[in-house]
Amino acid sequence: MKYDIVLCGVGGQGGISVSVVIARAAMAAGLDVKQSEVHGMSQRGGEVLAHLRMSDKPVASPIIPRASADLILAFEPLEALRYVPWLRKGGAIVTATAPLKNMTNYPDPDAVVAELRKIPGAVLVDADALAKEAGNARAANVALVGAAAKYLPLEASALEAAIKDLFARKGDAVVDANLRAFEHGRRANP
Amino acid sequence: MNTETLMGDEAIALGAVHAGLSAAFAYPGTPSTEIMETLQAMAEKGATTADGAKFVAQWCANEKTAYESALGASYAGRRAMVSMKHVGLNVAADPFVNSALIRIHGGLVVVVADDPGMHSSQDEQDSRALAAFARMPCFEPADQQEAYDMTLEAFEFSEKHEVPVLVRITTRLAHSRAVVKVAAKGRAQNPVDKAPQDMSWILMPAVARKRWKALLGKQADFRAYAEERSTLAAASKKLGVVTAGLALQYYRENLEDFVAAEGEAPSHLHIGHYPIPAGKLRELCANVEKVLVIEDGYPVVEEALRGVLPTPIPVLGKMSGELPLDGELNPDLVRAALGLPEREGVPAPGLPPPGRPPQLCVGCPHADSFAALKEALLEYPTHAVNSDIGCYTLGALAPYNAIESCVDMGASIGMARGAAEAGLRPTVAIIGDSTFYHSGMSNLVDAVSHGTNTTVYILDNQTTGMTGAQPTIAPSSRLKDLVIGLGVDPAHVRVLDAHKRSHEASVKAIKEELAHPGPSVVIGVRVCIEAYKKERAK
Ligand SMILES: Cc1ncc(C[n+]2csc(CCOP(=O)(O)OP(=O)(O)O)c2C)c(N)n1
Ligand code: SF4
């Protein structure tokens, strides 16, 4: 078994930090994990990308080959579109719908969404709304993980444990809000 | 043994501590920055080496000073590490090349992080070539586990052979995470024990000639070690594959498909140690019909293999076009080089997504500094704005379009000065505070001593913003006095509030200094948003 995830978004969204949640849950399940991200510049607003790979055999490349990702988890729709060449046939896309238009040549958002809808297995979720419902607008990325949970080869309880782990430092209120966001996400894509 | 999930940078930091590190020195630079950040975070939490002793982990003014500090620690008999990004090694090239000649005492490990693909750099130079230039051994890990293991190995090798060891990593290894088995405890630090007084640290010509012979004499041992540590697995006679460092993983990624297609695996040589193990390469090539070299960065191994005379078998790689000469290597490029068909995915979207370039943070002080400068320059149809490396390099893009050059750290002042001496007026050098301390000061001294008509605009955001807000080597409060101390007339050192609210005053001051016929310095002060957030989060 192998499972490859491309996580993408815009710098400053804080999105790809949730790859840690999935990585920890995978490790707890005894899988080999490699995670790669390109970061370094402090400035905001550029594309950010992480590759997360898990397998019951040793993972070789830290980079996911094209046309092999099982899941694209996108925190912004244009970024989802950017990484479609990495998706394998039959793979899933779970993407937030809210466009982040910090560029002059951002295409028509409806056209972006329409392109995404053409891809079988694409699930578009209003992650911001889900997070707000859960009581913490900053938990949109965790809501998105919830919406992708059913595809992951991991138990929901393992993901919940990893969420608790990750946010424990920030206190019970933040942990609870994120657990709720996760739950709302799961219900949005049951 | 414990297991930990570590980035390549973290694995190196931990490896150094477990090797009995006494002192580490660095200047920030993506993707090497996290090595020092990890060491400092460990030290802050009270981490020690196995003997319970603390270790030193310090940022320095630049890579050269960091390197020289590490040399001093080695002289004192203790294990020292210096880390930097690839272009940092250019700055430290003088101590780097010369330190290969001295008789290293405490182990000295030089970690250099290359950036093939230029994720955040101005070139993609390959440090393996610089190690060869300095006749220095180089270790190149293939994954995070090796990053940890080779750091320990490098310290041992350095002390045994009395030579610095360069550990070469790349962005991908530095910034990706994997599970690493680490020692439970590690090794104690060396005691303070000054290097023997046998002249071996005094590189005056008579001694240097002997030391150079000594270094040349060691090459056979270095090579023998590289031969022993590289692994050759004979298989197919049709194809031999050579991998170096992380490229191994891209090869492995495709191996199963290759075997399925071709019926057998290629013969394979993996190299993680340099000088290039020529014997093993010959052994591989003697038994195959052709050989493919897979390495990230320059075609270092491939070039050596090709030489200048015709090769007895075809050599494939970057120089023959099977792999690109530029950019970062990846599993898809290696797949194609192995002759495997592209994987079939989903049809490409009809709408090609435009790129999304990074931008200055909302509220960044640099934006206000650019606005003031642009207005002040309006009355000069010809002018030069030479800039430097930092967040403010984004001033090259819309909506600012405020800078005209960015070459290497410190170049802004030298170039603005040279252009002014050549007759171009007015010239402005735009430089960040961290870059000014790094290598702007000596250029300013040149401007002062020649009375050059140029204006240096220091963007003092009180941090090294570009690399994630590391502290600068001197506090902002001392910058003005420092500039005056370098000899700039105090009447022409102006400190401005880098904020919209002070726009008019800033424009006026800049105009006055542009009109001044000698060297002048304008300092725009306001804290970087990221640095402010980082400080508050503490
Ligand atoms: C020789 C060298 N070392 C390190 C770097 C990495 N680097 C790029 S810009 C920079 C410093 C940026 O700080 P500063 O000049 O204060 O500007 P800021 O980003 O804060 O605006 C560093 C360390 C480099 N490009 N070259
Ligand atoms: S990190 Fe600091 S200096 Fe860089 S763009 Fe952001 S605010 Fe400006």
CSV table of C-alpha atoms and ligand atoms in Angstrom, one decimal, chain B residues 27-30 63 85 87-88 91 122 366 389-392 409 431-436 438 459 461 463-467 472, ligand 1:
chain,number,residue,atom,x,y,z
B,27,TYR,CA,25.1,33.0,8.7
B,28,PRO,CA,21.4,32.4,7.6
B,29,GLY,CA,20.7,31.3,4.0
B,30,THR,CA,17.9,29.1,2.6
B,63,GLU,CA,29.9,33.1,6.2
B,85,LYS,CA,24.0,28.0,1.7
B,87,VAL,CA,26.7,31.0,-2.4
B,88,GLY,CA,27.8,31.5,1.2
B,91,VAL,CA,32.1,34.4,0.6
B,122,GLN,CA,20.6,33.5,-7.5
B,366,HIS,CA,10.2,48.3,2.4
B,389,ILE,CA,19.6,40.5,-1.8
B,390,GLY,CA,16.7,40.4,0.7
B,391,CYS,CA,13.0,40.8,0.8
B,392,TYR,CA,13.5,44.2,-0.8
B,409,MET,CA,25.3,40.2,-1.0
B,431,ILE,CA,20.7,47.4,1.0
B,432,GLY,CA,19.1,45.6,4.0
B,433,ASP,CA,20.5,45.9,7.5
B,434,SER,CA,21.6,42.2,7.7
B,435,THR,CA,23.2,42.5,4.2
B,436,PHE,CA,24.9,45.7,5.3
B,438,HIS,CA,27.3,40.9,6.0
B,459,LEU,CA,16.6,49.4,4.9
B,461,ASN,CA,13.9,46.4,9.4
B,463,THR,CA,16.1,41.6,11.2
B,464,THR,CA,17.2,39.2,8.5
B,465,GLY,CA,13.7,39.1,6.9
B,466,MET,CA,14.2,37.0,3.8
B,467,THR,CA,15.4,33.9,5.6
B,472,THR,CA,21.0,40.7,12.9
C,1,LIG,C1,26.3,34.9,0.5
C,1,LIG,C2,24.9,34.8,0.9
C,1,LIG,N1,24.5,34.4,2.1
C,1,LIG,C3,23.2,34.3,2.4
C,1,LIG,C4,22.2,34.5,1.5
C,1,LIG,C5,20.8,34.3,1.9
C,1,LIG,N2,20.1,35.6,2.1
C,1,LIG,C6,19.5,36.2,1.1
C,1,LIG,S1,19.0,37.7,1.5
C,1,LIG,C7,19.6,37.6,3.1
C,1,LIG,C8,19.6,38.7,4.1
C,1,LIG,C9,18.4,39.5,4.1
C,1,LIG,O1,18.4,40.3,5.2
C,1,LIG,P1,18.3,41.9,5.0
C,1,LIG,O2,19.5,42.4,4.2
C,1,LIG,O3,18.3,42.5,6.4
C,1,LIG,O4,17.0,42.2,4.2
C,1,LIG,P2,15.5,41.8,4.5
C,1,LIG,O5,15.2,40.4,3.9
C,1,LIG,O6,15.3,41.8,6.0
C,1,LIG,O7,14.7,42.8,3.8
C,1,LIG,C10,20.2,36.4,3.2
C,1,LIG,C11,20.8,35.9,4.5
C,1,LIG,C12,22.6,34.9,0.2
C,1,LIG,N3,21.8,35.1,-0.8
C,1,LIG,N4,23.9,35.0,-0.1
